Amino acid sequence: MGLSAEQIRDSLDAVAAREPAMAKALDAAGYPEPRIRERGYVTLLRAIVGQQVSVAAAASVWRKLEDELGPDIATADLLARDFDTLRACGLSRQKQGYARSLCELVEAGAIDFDALPPDDEEAIALLTQIKGIGRWTAEIYLLFAEGRPDIWPAGDLAVQAGVHKILGLEARPGEKETRALAEDWRPHRGAAAIFTWHCYNNPAL
C-alpha cells in the first residue's frame, strides 16, 4: 500500500524543517491526502489500459475486461483470449502487446510483485522490462502501491510545476534540475512528490 497520512505528515515535517519554502507552502496548503493503489499486476494493467485515453474511456475498457475475464482478471485468462476478443473489449493492438508482455513476465515468474527488489532503481529497471511501462509509470507504482518513501518522479510535469511554485523559481525546472533540487529532501522525496501534486493548482499558493 502507499504512504499513509501519518507517514506523509512526518516526512513533510522533516523536509519542512530543512527547507523554509516547503514549510511556508505547507502552512498555506496543508497536508495532502494519501494516494493509494493496490499492490500487484492489476494496477500496472490498469495503467496500460489508461494510457493516452480519457478516464471515462479507460473505465469503459476496464468494465469490458472484467465482464470478459472476471473481476480478478487473471494473467492466464488474459493470455488465453485471442486478438479479436480483447479488441472487442477496447484494447488496441499495441495495448494488447503491452498487456501480454506484462502477463507473460508474471506467468514466467520474472516479476514477483510481492518481492520486487528493495533497491528503488533495481525495482524500476525490472518494471520497465514490461513493454509499455516507462520510468514514470514504474515510479508511480512504487510510490502509490508500495509506499516507497524516497521515490521522486522528477520527469513528471506536475511535479516540476509544483517545485516551481513551492520554491518560487523564475521558471519551471526541467527533469535534471528537479532531481537536483530535491537531493536534500532524501529520504522523504515520496511525500514531497505527493505534496507537489497537491500544490500544483492549489489556489492557496
mmCIF file with all atom_site columns, C-alpha atoms in Angstrom:
data_model
loop_
_atom_site.group_PDB
_atom_site.id
_atom_site.type_symbol
_atom_site.label_atom_id
_atom_site.label_alt_id
_atom_site.label_comp_id
_atom_site.label_asym_id
_atom_site.label_entity_id
_atom_site.label_seq_id
_atom_site.pdbx_PDB_ins_code
_atom_site.Cartn_x
_atom_site.Cartn_y
_atom_site.Cartn_z
_atom_site.occupancy
_atom_site.B_iso_or_equiv
_atom_site.pdbx_formal_charge
_atom_site.auth_seq_id
_atom_site.auth_comp_id
_atom_site.auth_asym_id
_atom_site.auth_atom_id
_atom_site.pdbx_PDB_model_num
ATOM 1   C CA . MET A 1 1   ? 0.000   0.000   0.000   1.00 0.00 ? 1   MET A CA 1
ATOM 2   C CA . GLY A 1 2   ? 1.007   3.614   -0.475  1.00 0.00 ? 2   GLY A CA 1
ATOM 3   C CA . LEU A 1 3   ? 2.261   6.065   2.112   1.00 0.00 ? 3   LEU A CA 1
ATOM 4   C CA . SER A 1 4   ? -0.184  6.593   4.983   1.00 0.00 ? 4   SER A CA 1
ATOM 5   C CA . ALA A 1 5   ? -1.387  10.028  6.076   1.00 0.00 ? 5   ALA A CA 1
ATOM 6   C CA . GLU A 1 6   ? 0.870   9.760   9.133   1.00 0.00 ? 6   GLU A CA 1
ATOM 7   C CA . GLN A 1 7   ? 3.912   8.862   7.019   1.00 0.00 ? 7   GLN A CA 1
ATOM 8   C CA . ILE A 1 8   ? 3.221   11.756  4.655   1.00 0.00 ? 8   ILE A CA 1
ATOM 9   C CA . ARG A 1 9   ? 2.848   14.165  7.559   1.00 0.00 ? 9   ARG A CA 1
ATOM 10  C CA . ASP A 1 10  ? 6.045   13.018  9.299   1.00 0.00 ? 10  ASP A CA 1
ATOM 11  C CA . SER A 1 11  ? 8.058   13.109  6.065   1.00 0.00 ? 11  SER A CA 1
ATOM 12  C CA . LEU A 1 12  ? 6.834   16.561  5.075   1.00 0.00 ? 12  LEU A CA 1
ATOM 13  C CA . ASP A 1 13  ? 7.569   17.884  8.557   1.00 0.00 ? 13  ASP A CA 1
ATOM 14  C CA . ALA A 1 14  ? 11.114  16.539  8.196   1.00 0.00 ? 14  ALA A CA 1
ATOM 15  C CA . VAL A 1 15  ? 11.558  18.248  4.816   1.00 0.00 ? 15  VAL A CA 1
ATOM 16  C CA . ALA A 1 16  ? 9.998   21.483  6.072   1.00 0.00 ? 16  ALA A CA 1
ATOM 17  C CA . ALA A 1 17  ? 12.464  21.557  8.972   1.00 0.00 ? 17  ALA A CA 1
ATOM 18  C CA . ARG A 1 18  ? 15.324  21.919  6.491   1.00 0.00 ? 18  ARG A CA 1
ATOM 19  C CA . GLU A 1 19  ? 13.521  23.757  3.647   1.00 0.00 ? 19  GLU A CA 1
ATOM 20  C CA . PRO A 1 20  ? 11.861  27.053  4.688   1.00 0.00 ? 20  PRO A CA 1
ATOM 21  C CA . ALA A 1 21  ? 9.986   27.344  1.375   1.00 0.00 ? 21  ALA A CA 1
ATOM 22  C CA . MET A 1 22  ? 8.444   23.920  1.966   1.00 0.00 ? 22  MET A CA 1
ATOM 23  C CA . ALA A 1 23  ? 7.418   24.943  5.489   1.00 0.00 ? 23  ALA A CA 1
ATOM 24  C CA . LYS A 1 24  ? 5.737   28.078  4.116   1.00 0.00 ? 24  LYS A CA 1
ATOM 25  C CA . ALA A 1 25  ? 3.892   26.126  1.415   1.00 0.00 ? 25  ALA A CA 1
ATOM 26  C CA . LEU A 1 26  ? 2.807   23.508  3.921   1.00 0.00 ? 26  LEU A CA 1
ATOM 27  C CA . ASP A 1 27  ? 1.354   26.190  6.184   1.00 0.00 ? 27  ASP A CA 1
ATOM 28  C CA . ALA A 1 28  ? -0.593  27.620  3.240   1.00 0.00 ? 28  ALA A CA 1
ATOM 29  C CA . ALA A 1 29  ? -1.773  24.449  1.502   1.00 0.00 ? 29  ALA A CA 1
ATOM 30  C CA . GLY A 1 30  ? -1.955  21.914  4.327   1.00 0.00 ? 30  GLY A CA 1
ATOM 31  C CA . TYR A 1 31  ? -1.104  18.240  4.138   1.00 0.00 ? 31  TYR A CA 1
ATOM 32  C CA . PRO A 1 32  ? -2.123  16.220  1.071   1.00 0.00 ? 32  PRO A CA 1
ATOM 33  C CA . GLU A 1 33  ? -4.319  13.145  1.162   1.00 0.00 ? 33  GLU A CA 1
ATOM 34  C CA . PRO A 1 34  ? -2.662  9.743   0.682   1.00 0.00 ? 34  PRO A CA 1
ATOM 35  C CA . ARG A 1 35  ? -2.590  8.257   -2.815  1.00 0.00 ? 35  ARG A CA 1
ATOM 36  C CA . ILE A 1 36  ? -3.112  4.514   -2.510  1.00 0.00 ? 36  ILE A CA 1
ATOM 37  C CA . ARG A 1 37  ? -3.149  1.817   -5.190  1.00 0.00 ? 37  ARG A CA 1
ATOM 38  C CA . GLU A 1 38  ? -3.405  -1.947  -4.907  1.00 0.00 ? 38  GLU A CA 1
ATOM 39  C CA . ARG A 1 39  ? -0.140  -3.872  -4.991  1.00 0.00 ? 39  ARG A CA 1
ATOM 40  C CA . GLY A 1 40  ? 0.135   -6.293  -7.895  1.00 0.00 ? 40  GLY A CA 1
ATOM 41  C CA . TYR A 1 41  ? -0.029  -6.709  -11.621 1.00 0.00 ? 41  TYR A CA 1
ATOM 42  C CA . VAL A 1 42  ? -3.613  -5.446  -11.944 1.00 0.00 ? 42  VAL A CA 1
ATOM 43  C CA . THR A 1 43  ? -2.511  -1.905  -11.050 1.00 0.00 ? 43  THR A CA 1
ATOM 44  C CA . LEU A 1 44  ? 0.029   -1.882  -13.892 1.00 0.00 ? 44  LEU A CA 1
ATOM 45  C CA . LEU A 1 45  ? -2.535  -3.398  -16.263 1.00 0.00 ? 45  LEU A CA 1
ATOM 46  C CA . ARG A 1 46  ? -4.847  -0.502  -15.367 1.00 0.00 ? 46  ARG A CA 1
ATOM 47  C CA . ALA A 1 47  ? -2.009  1.893   -16.177 1.00 0.00 ? 47  ALA A CA 1
ATOM 48  C CA . ILE A 1 48  ? -1.621  0.304   -19.612 1.00 0.00 ? 48  ILE A CA 1
ATOM 49  C CA . VAL A 1 49  ? -5.365  0.488   -20.260 1.00 0.00 ? 49  VAL A CA 1
ATOM 50  C CA . GLY A 1 50  ? -5.388  4.156   -19.261 1.00 0.00 ? 50  GLY A CA 1
ATOM 51  C CA . GLN A 1 51  ? -2.532  5.293   -21.488 1.00 0.00 ? 51  GLN A CA 1
ATOM 52  C CA . GLN A 1 52  ? -3.461  8.117   -23.896 1.00 0.00 ? 52  GLN A CA 1
ATOM 53  C CA . VAL A 1 53  ? -7.225  7.847   -23.321 1.00 0.00 ? 53  VAL A CA 1
ATOM 54  C CA . SER A 1 54  ? -9.685  9.695   -21.112 1.00 0.00 ? 54  SER A CA 1
ATOM 55  C CA . VAL A 1 55  ? -10.586 8.469   -17.638 1.00 0.00 ? 55  VAL A CA 1
ATOM 56  C CA . ALA A 1 56  ? -14.077 7.607   -18.898 1.00 0.00 ? 56  ALA A CA 1
ATOM 57  C CA . ALA A 1 57  ? -12.736 5.624   -21.858 1.00 0.00 ? 57  ALA A CA 1
ATOM 58  C CA . ALA A 1 58  ? -10.319 3.710   -19.631 1.00 0.00 ? 58  ALA A CA 1
ATOM 59  C CA . ALA A 1 59  ? -13.125 2.878   -17.199 1.00 0.00 ? 59  ALA A CA 1
ATOM 60  C CA . SER A 1 60  ? -15.249 1.571   -20.067 1.00 0.00 ? 60  SER A CA 1
ATOM 61  C CA . VAL A 1 61  ? -12.461 -0.716  -21.303 1.00 0.00 ? 61  VAL A CA 1
ATOM 62  C CA . TRP A 1 62  ? -11.828 -1.954  -17.784 1.00 0.00 ? 62  TRP A CA 1
ATOM 63  C CA . ARG A 1 63  ? -15.512 -2.856  -17.273 1.00 0.00 ? 63  ARG A CA 1
ATOM 64  C CA . LYS A 1 64  ? -15.475 -4.840  -20.517 1.00 0.00 ? 64  LYS A CA 1
ATOM 65  C CA . LEU A 1 65  ? -12.325 -6.678  -19.448 1.00 0.00 ? 65  LEU A CA 1
ATOM 66  C CA . GLU A 1 66  ? -13.934 -7.547  -16.111 1.00 0.00 ? 66  GLU A CA 1
ATOM 67  C CA . ASP A 1 67  ? -17.058 -8.780  -17.901 1.00 0.00 ? 67  ASP A CA 1
ATOM 68  C CA . GLU A 1 68  ? -14.906 -10.966 -20.159 1.00 0.00 ? 68  GLU A CA 1
ATOM 69  C CA . LEU A 1 69  ? -12.274 -12.173 -17.673 1.00 0.00 ? 69  LEU A CA 1
ATOM 70  C CA . GLY A 1 70  ? -13.896 -11.796 -14.262 1.00 0.00 ? 70  GLY A CA 1
ATOM 71  C CA . PRO A 1 71  ? -13.112 -9.242  -11.560 1.00 0.00 ? 71  PRO A CA 1
ATOM 72  C CA . ASP A 1 72  ? -9.655  -10.668 -10.815 1.00 0.00 ? 72  ASP A CA 1
ATOM 73  C CA . ILE A 1 73  ? -8.534  -10.533 -14.484 1.00 0.00 ? 73  ILE A CA 1
ATOM 74  C CA . ALA A 1 74  ? -6.112  -13.439 -14.043 1.00 0.00 ? 74  ALA A CA 1
ATOM 75  C CA . THR A 1 75  ? -2.974  -13.334 -16.185 1.00 0.00 ? 75  THR A CA 1
ATOM 76  C CA . ALA A 1 76  ? -3.600  -16.803 -17.632 1.00 0.00 ? 76  ALA A CA 1
ATOM 77  C CA . ASP A 1 77  ? -7.135  -15.861 -18.643 1.00 0.00 ? 77  ASP A CA 1
ATOM 78  C CA . LEU A 1 78  ? -5.998  -12.738 -20.466 1.00 0.00 ? 78  LEU A CA 1
ATOM 79  C CA . LEU A 1 79  ? -3.288  -14.672 -22.294 1.00 0.00 ? 79  LEU A CA 1
ATOM 80  C CA . ALA A 1 80  ? -5.837  -17.282 -23.345 1.00 0.00 ? 80  ALA A CA 1
ATOM 81  C CA . ARG A 1 81  ? -8.002  -14.721 -25.152 1.00 0.00 ? 81  ARG A CA 1
ATOM 82  C CA . ASP A 1 82  ? -7.438  -14.051 -28.848 1.00 0.00 ? 82  ASP A CA 1
ATOM 83  C CA . PHE A 1 83  ? -6.867  -10.695 -30.527 1.00 0.00 ? 83  PHE A CA 1
ATOM 84  C CA . ASP A 1 84  ? -10.481 -10.126 -31.580 1.00 0.00 ? 84  ASP A CA 1
ATOM 85  C CA . THR A 1 85  ? -11.850 -10.848 -28.109 1.00 0.00 ? 85  THR A CA 1
ATOM 86  C CA . LEU A 1 86  ? -9.529  -8.339  -26.477 1.00 0.00 ? 86  LEU A CA 1
ATOM 87  C CA . ARG A 1 87  ? -10.115 -5.857  -29.306 1.00 0.00 ? 87  ARG A CA 1
ATOM 88  C CA . ALA A 1 88  ? -13.839 -6.072  -28.575 1.00 0.00 ? 88  ALA A CA 1
ATOM 89  C CA . CYS A 1 89  ? -13.015 -5.047  -25.001 1.00 0.00 ? 89  CYS A CA 1
ATOM 90  C CA . GLY A 1 90  ? -11.321 -1.930  -26.364 1.00 0.00 ? 90  GLY A CA 1
ATOM 91  C CA . LEU A 1 91  ? -7.659  -2.942  -26.310 1.00 0.00 ? 91  LEU A CA 1
ATOM 92  C CA . SER A 1 92  ? -5.726  -1.790  -29.374 1.00 0.00 ? 92  SER A CA 1
ATOM 93  C CA . ARG A 1 93  ? -3.079  -4.000  -30.948 1.00 0.00 ? 93  ARG A CA 1
ATOM 94  C CA . GLN A 1 94  ? -0.351  -2.012  -29.177 1.00 0.00 ? 94  GLN A CA 1
ATOM 95  C CA . LYS A 1 95  ? -2.004  -2.224  -25.761 1.00 0.00 ? 95  LYS A CA 1
ATOM 96  C CA . GLN A 1 96  ? -2.623  -5.932  -26.231 1.00 0.00 ? 96  GLN A CA 1
ATOM 97  C CA . GLY A 1 97  ? 1.105   -6.304  -26.802 1.00 0.00 ? 97  GLY A CA 1
ATOM 98  C CA . TYR A 1 98  ? 1.830   -4.402  -23.594 1.00 0.00 ? 98  TYR A CA 1
ATOM 99  C CA . ALA A 1 99  ? -0.755  -6.396  -21.613 1.00 0.00 ? 99  ALA A CA 1
ATOM 100 C CA . ARG A 1 100 ? 0.590   -9.700  -22.903 1.00 0.00 ? 100 ARG A CA 1
ATOM 101 C CA . SER A 1 101 ? 4.159   -8.661  -22.074 1.00 0.00 ? 101 SER A CA 1
ATOM 102 C CA . LEU A 1 102 ? 3.087   -7.926  -18.504 1.00 0.00 ? 102 LEU A CA 1
ATOM 103 C CA . CYS A 1 103 ? 1.123   -11.178 -18.139 1.00 0.00 ? 103 CYS A CA 1
ATOM 104 C CA . GLU A 1 104 ? 3.868   -13.310 -19.689 1.00 0.00 ? 104 GLU A CA 1
ATOM 105 C CA . LEU A 1 105 ? 6.508   -11.927 -17.320 1.00 0.00 ? 105 LEU A CA 1
ATOM 106 C CA . VAL A 1 106 ? 4.235   -12.593 -14.331 1.00 0.00 ? 106 VAL A CA 1
ATOM 107 C CA . GLU A 1 107 ? 3.379   -16.105 -15.535 1.00 0.00 ? 107 GLU A CA 1
ATOM 108 C CA . ALA A 1 108 ? 7.071   -16.883 -16.096 1.00 0.00 ? 108 ALA A CA 1
ATOM 109 C CA . GLY A 1 109 ? 7.939   -15.702 -12.591 1.00 0.00 ? 109 GLY A CA 1
ATOM 110 C CA . ALA A 1 110 ? 10.211  -12.988 -13.975 1.00 0.00 ? 110 ALA A CA 1
ATOM 111 C CA . ILE A 1 111 ? 8.319   -10.364 -11.965 1.00 0.00 ? 111 ILE A CA 1
ATOM 112 C CA . ASP A 1 112 ? 7.001   -11.115 -8.476  1.00 0.00 ? 112 ASP A CA 1
ATOM 113 C CA . PHE A 1 113 ? 5.017   -8.163  -7.201  1.00 0.00 ? 113 PHE A CA 1
ATOM 114 C CA . ASP A 1 114 ? 5.310   -9.473  -3.656  1.00 0.00 ? 114 ASP A CA 1
ATOM 115 C CA . ALA A 1 115 ? 9.099   -9.474  -3.840  1.00 0.00 ? 115 ALA A CA 1
ATOM 116 C CA . LEU A 1 116 ? 10.356  -6.622  -6.005  1.00 0.00 ? 116 LEU A CA 1
ATOM 117 C CA . PRO A 1 117 ? 13.990  -5.629  -5.383  1.00 0.00 ? 117 PRO A CA 1
ATOM 118 C CA . PRO A 1 118 ? 14.281  -3.419  -2.288  1.00 0.00 ? 118 PRO A CA 1
ATOM 119 C CA . ASP A 1 119 ? 16.579  -1.038  -4.151  1.00 0.00 ? 119 ASP A CA 1
ATOM 120 C CA . ASP A 1 120 ? 14.367  1.516   -5.920  1.00 0.00 ? 120 ASP A CA 1
ATOM 121 C CA . GLU A 1 121 ? 16.470  1.769   -9.087  1.00 0.00 ? 121 GLU A CA 1
ATOM 122 C CA . GLU A 1 122 ? 16.633  -2.020  -9.397  1.00 0.00 ? 122 GLU A CA 1
ATOM 123 C CA . ALA A 1 123 ? 12.856  -2.232  -8.996  1.00 0.00 ? 123 ALA A CA 1
ATOM 124 C CA . ILE A 1 124 ? 12.353  0.457   -11.648 1.00 0.00 ? 124 ILE A CA 1
ATOM 125 C CA . ALA A 1 125 ? 14.695  -1.381  -14.019 1.00 0.00 ? 125 ALA A CA 1
ATOM 126 C CA . LEU A 1 126 ? 12.734  -4.602  -13.516 1.00 0.00 ? 126 LEU A CA 1
ATOM 127 C CA . LEU A 1 127 ? 9.325   -2.987  -14.056 1.00 0.00 ? 127 LEU A CA 1
ATOM 128 C CA . THR A 1 128 ? 10.445  -1.166  -17.178 1.00 0.00 ? 128 THR A CA 1
ATOM 129 C CA . GLN A 1 129 ? 11.221  -4.524  -18.792 1.00 0.00 ? 129 GLN A CA 1
ATOM 130 C CA . ILE A 1 130 ? 7.458   -4.684  -19.355 1.00 0.00 ? 130 ILE A CA 1
ATOM 131 C CA . LYS A 1 131 ? 6.550   -3.302  -22.773 1.00 0.00 ? 131 LYS A CA 1
ATOM 132 C CA . GLY A 1 132 ? 4.687   -0.029  -22.413 1.00 0.00 ? 132 GLY A CA 1
ATOM 133 C CA . ILE A 1 133 ? 5.875   0.631   -18.859 1.00 0.00 ? 133 ILE A CA 1
ATOM 134 C CA . GLY A 1 134 ? 8.296   3.545   -18.669 1.00 0.00 ? 134 GLY A CA 1
ATOM 135 C CA . ARG A 1 135 ? 10.149  5.038   -15.755 1.00 0.00 ? 135 ARG A CA 1
ATOM 136 C CA . TRP A 1 136 ? 7.290   7.354   -14.743 1.00 0.00 ? 136 TRP A CA 1
ATOM 137 C CA . THR A 1 137 ? 4.751   4.525   -14.513 1.00 0.00 ? 137 THR A CA 1
ATOM 138 C CA . ALA A 1 138 ? 7.204   2.372   -12.569 1.00 0.00 ? 138 ALA A CA 1
ATOM 139 C CA . GLU A 1 139 ? 7.864   5.224   -10.135 1.00 0.00 ? 139 GLU A CA 1
ATOM 140 C CA . ILE A 1 140 ? 4.156   5.897   -9.639  1.00 0.00 ? 140 ILE A CA 1
ATOM 141 C CA . TYR A 1 141 ? 3.568   2.200   -8.958  1.00 0.00 ? 141 TYR A CA 1
ATOM 142 C CA . LEU A 1 142 ? 6.351   2.043   -6.364  1.00 0.00 ? 142 LEU A CA 1
ATOM 143 C CA . LEU A 1 143 ? 5.061   5.193   -4.647  1.00 0.00 ? 143 LEU A CA 1
ATOM 144 C CA . PHE A 1 144 ? 1.312   4.534   -4.689  1.00 0.00 ? 144 PHE A CA 1
ATOM 145 C CA . ALA A 1 145 ? 1.200   0.725   -4.428  1.00 0.00 ? 145 ALA A CA 1
ATOM 146 C CA . GLU A 1 146 ? 4.283   0.006   -2.323  1.00 0.00 ? 146 GLU A CA 1
ATOM 147 C CA . GLY A 1 147 ? 4.617   3.249   -0.401  1.00 0.00 ? 147 GLY A CA 1
ATOM 148 C CA . ARG A 1 148 ? 8.337   3.535   -1.036  1.00 0.00 ? 148 ARG A CA 1
ATOM 149 C CA . PRO A 1 149 ? 9.300   6.704   0.834   1.00 0.00 ? 149 PRO A CA 1
ATOM 150 C CA . ASP A 1 150 ? 12.008  8.141   -1.415  1.00 0.00 ? 150 ASP A CA 1
ATOM 151 C CA . ILE A 1 151 ? 10.537  7.814   -4.922  1.00 0.00 ? 151 ILE A CA 1
ATOM 152 C CA . TRP A 1 152 ? 10.935  11.096  -6.821  1.00 0.00 ? 152 TRP A CA 1
ATOM 153 C CA . PRO A 1 153 ? 9.316   11.188  -10.317 1.00 0.00 ? 153 PRO A CA 1
ATOM 154 C CA . ALA A 1 154 ? 11.307  14.196  -11.476 1.00 0.00 ? 154 ALA A CA 1
ATOM 155 C CA . GLY A 1 155 ? 10.153  13.765  -15.075 1.00 0.00 ? 155 GLY A CA 1
ATOM 156 C CA . ASP A 1 156 ? 6.525   14.435  -14.115 1.00 0.00 ? 156 ASP A CA 1
ATOM 157 C CA . LEU A 1 157 ? 5.451   17.868  -15.402 1.00 0.00 ? 157 LEU A CA 1
ATOM 158 C CA . ALA A 1 158 ? 3.129   18.454  -12.437 1.00 0.00 ? 158 ALA A CA 1
ATOM 159 C CA . VAL A 1 159 ? 5.948   17.644  -10.007 1.00 0.00 ? 159 VAL A CA 1
ATOM 160 C CA . GLN A 1 160 ? 8.136   20.151  -11.843 1.00 0.00 ? 160 GLN A CA 1
ATOM 161 C CA . ALA A 1 161 ? 5.351   22.751  -11.739 1.00 0.00 ? 161 ALA A CA 1
ATOM 162 C CA . GLY A 1 162 ? 4.796   22.076  -8.033  1.00 0.00 ? 162 GLY A CA 1
ATOM 163 C CA . VAL A 1 163 ? 8.505   22.538  -7.283  1.00 0.00 ? 163 VAL A CA 1
ATOM 164 C CA . HIS A 1 164 ? 8.434   25.757  -9.325  1.00 0.00 ? 164 HIS A CA 1
ATOM 165 C CA . LYS A 1 165 ? 5.559   27.076  -7.208  1.00 0.00 ? 165 LYS A CA 1
ATOM 166 C CA . ILE A 1 166 ? 6.806   25.840  -3.810  1.00 0.00 ? 166 ILE A CA 1
ATOM 167 C CA . LEU A 1 167 ? 10.353  27.171  -4.224  1.00 0.00 ? 167 LEU A CA 1
ATOM 168 C CA . GLY A 1 168 ? 9.307   30.362  -6.017  1.00 0.00 ? 168 GLY A CA 1
ATOM 169 C CA . LEU A 1 169 ? 11.546  29.724  -9.010  1.00 0.00 ? 169 LEU A CA 1
ATOM 170 C CA . GLU A 1 170 ? 11.562  32.007  -12.039 1.00 0.00 ? 170 GLU A CA 1
ATOM 171 C CA . ALA A 1 171 ? 10.730  29.145  -14.410 1.00 0.00 ? 171 ALA A CA 1
ATOM 172 C CA . ARG A 1 172 ? 9.564   25.555  -14.226 1.00 0.00 ? 172 ARG A CA 1
ATOM 173 C CA . PRO A 1 173 ? 12.647  23.367  -13.766 1.00 0.00 ? 173 PRO A CA 1
ATOM 174 C CA . GLY A 1 174 ? 13.403  20.517  -16.144 1.00 0.00 ? 174 GLY A CA 1
ATOM 175 C CA . GLU A 1 175 ? 13.830  16.918  -15.053 1.00 0.00 ? 175 GLU A CA 1
ATOM 176 C CA . LYS A 1 176 ? 17.544  17.183  -14.265 1.00 0.00 ? 176 LYS A CA 1
ATOM 177 C CA . GLU A 1 177 ? 17.123  20.345  -12.190 1.00 0.00 ? 177 GLU A CA 1
ATOM 178 C CA . THR A 1 178 ? 14.032  18.956  -10.432 1.00 0.00 ? 178 THR A CA 1
ATOM 179 C CA . ARG A 1 179 ? 16.041  15.894  -9.439  1.00 0.00 ? 179 ARG A CA 1
ATOM 180 C CA . ALA A 1 180 ? 18.925  18.032  -8.171  1.00 0.00 ? 180 ALA A CA 1
ATOM 181 C CA . LEU A 1 181 ? 16.694  20.414  -6.211  1.00 0.00 ? 181 LEU A CA 1
ATOM 182 C CA . ALA A 1 182 ? 15.250  17.544  -4.180  1.00 0.00 ? 182 ALA A CA 1
ATOM 183 C CA . GLU A 1 183 ? 18.552  15.912  -3.205  1.00 0.00 ? 183 GLU A CA 1
ATOM 184 C CA . ASP A 1 184 ? 18.418  17.478  0.266   1.00 0.00 ? 184 ASP A CA 1
ATOM 185 C CA . TRP A 1 185 ? 14.923  16.057  0.767   1.00 0.00 ? 185 TRP A CA 1
ATOM 186 C CA . ARG A 1 186 ? 16.115  12.451  0.880   1.00 0.00 ? 186 ARG A CA 1
ATOM 187 C CA . PRO A 1 187 ? 14.811  10.052  2.203   1.00 0.00 ? 187 PRO A CA 1
ATOM 188 C CA . HIS A 1 188 ? 11.410  11.787  2.151   1.00 0.00 ? 188 HIS A CA 1
ATOM 189 C CA . ARG A 1 189 ? 11.003  12.595  -1.532  1.00 0.00 ? 189 ARG A CA 1
ATOM 190 C CA . GLY A 1 190 ? 7.935   10.386  -1.967  1.00 0.00 ? 190 GLY A CA 1
ATOM 191 C CA . ALA A 1 191 ? 5.869   12.547  0.360   1.00 0.00 ? 191 ALA A CA 1
ATOM 192 C CA . ALA A 1 192 ? 7.376   15.626  -1.266  1.00 0.00 ? 192 ALA A CA 1
ATOM 193 C CA . ALA A 1 193 ? 6.189   14.386  -4.670  1.00 0.00 ? 193 ALA A CA 1
ATOM 194 C CA . ILE A 1 194 ? 2.660   13.904  -3.344  1.00 0.00 ? 194 ILE A CA 1
ATOM 195 C CA . PHE A 1 195 ? 2.841   17.430  -1.932  1.00 0.00 ? 195 PHE A CA 1
ATOM 196 C CA . THR A 1 196 ? 3.907   18.893  -5.286  1.00 0.00 ? 196 THR A CA 1
ATOM 197 C CA . TRP A 1 197 ? 0.758   17.437  -6.898  1.00 0.00 ? 197 TRP A CA 1
ATOM 198 C CA . HIS A 1 198 ? -1.259  18.860  -4.018  1.00 0.00 ? 198 HIS A CA 1
ATOM 199 C CA . CYS A 1 199 ? 0.260   22.304  -4.673  1.00 0.00 ? 199 CYS A CA 1
ATOM 200 C CA . TYR A 1 200 ? 0.129   22.218  -8.472  1.00 0.00 ? 200 TYR A CA 1
ATOM 201 C CA . ASN A 1 201 ? -3.223  24.023  -8.903  1.00 0.00 ? 201 ASN A CA 1
ATOM 202 C CA . ASN A 1 202 ? -3.790  24.949  -5.260  1.00 0.00 ? 202 ASN A CA 1
ATOM 203 C CA . PRO A 1 203 ? -5.287  28.456  -5.024  1.00 0.00 ? 203 PRO A CA 1
ATOM 204 C CA . ALA A 1 204 ? -3.746  28.898  -1.559  1.00 0.00 ? 204 ALA A CA 1
ATOM 205 C CA . LEU A 1 205 ? -0.311  29.263  -3.171  1.00 0.00 ? 205 LEU A CA 1
#
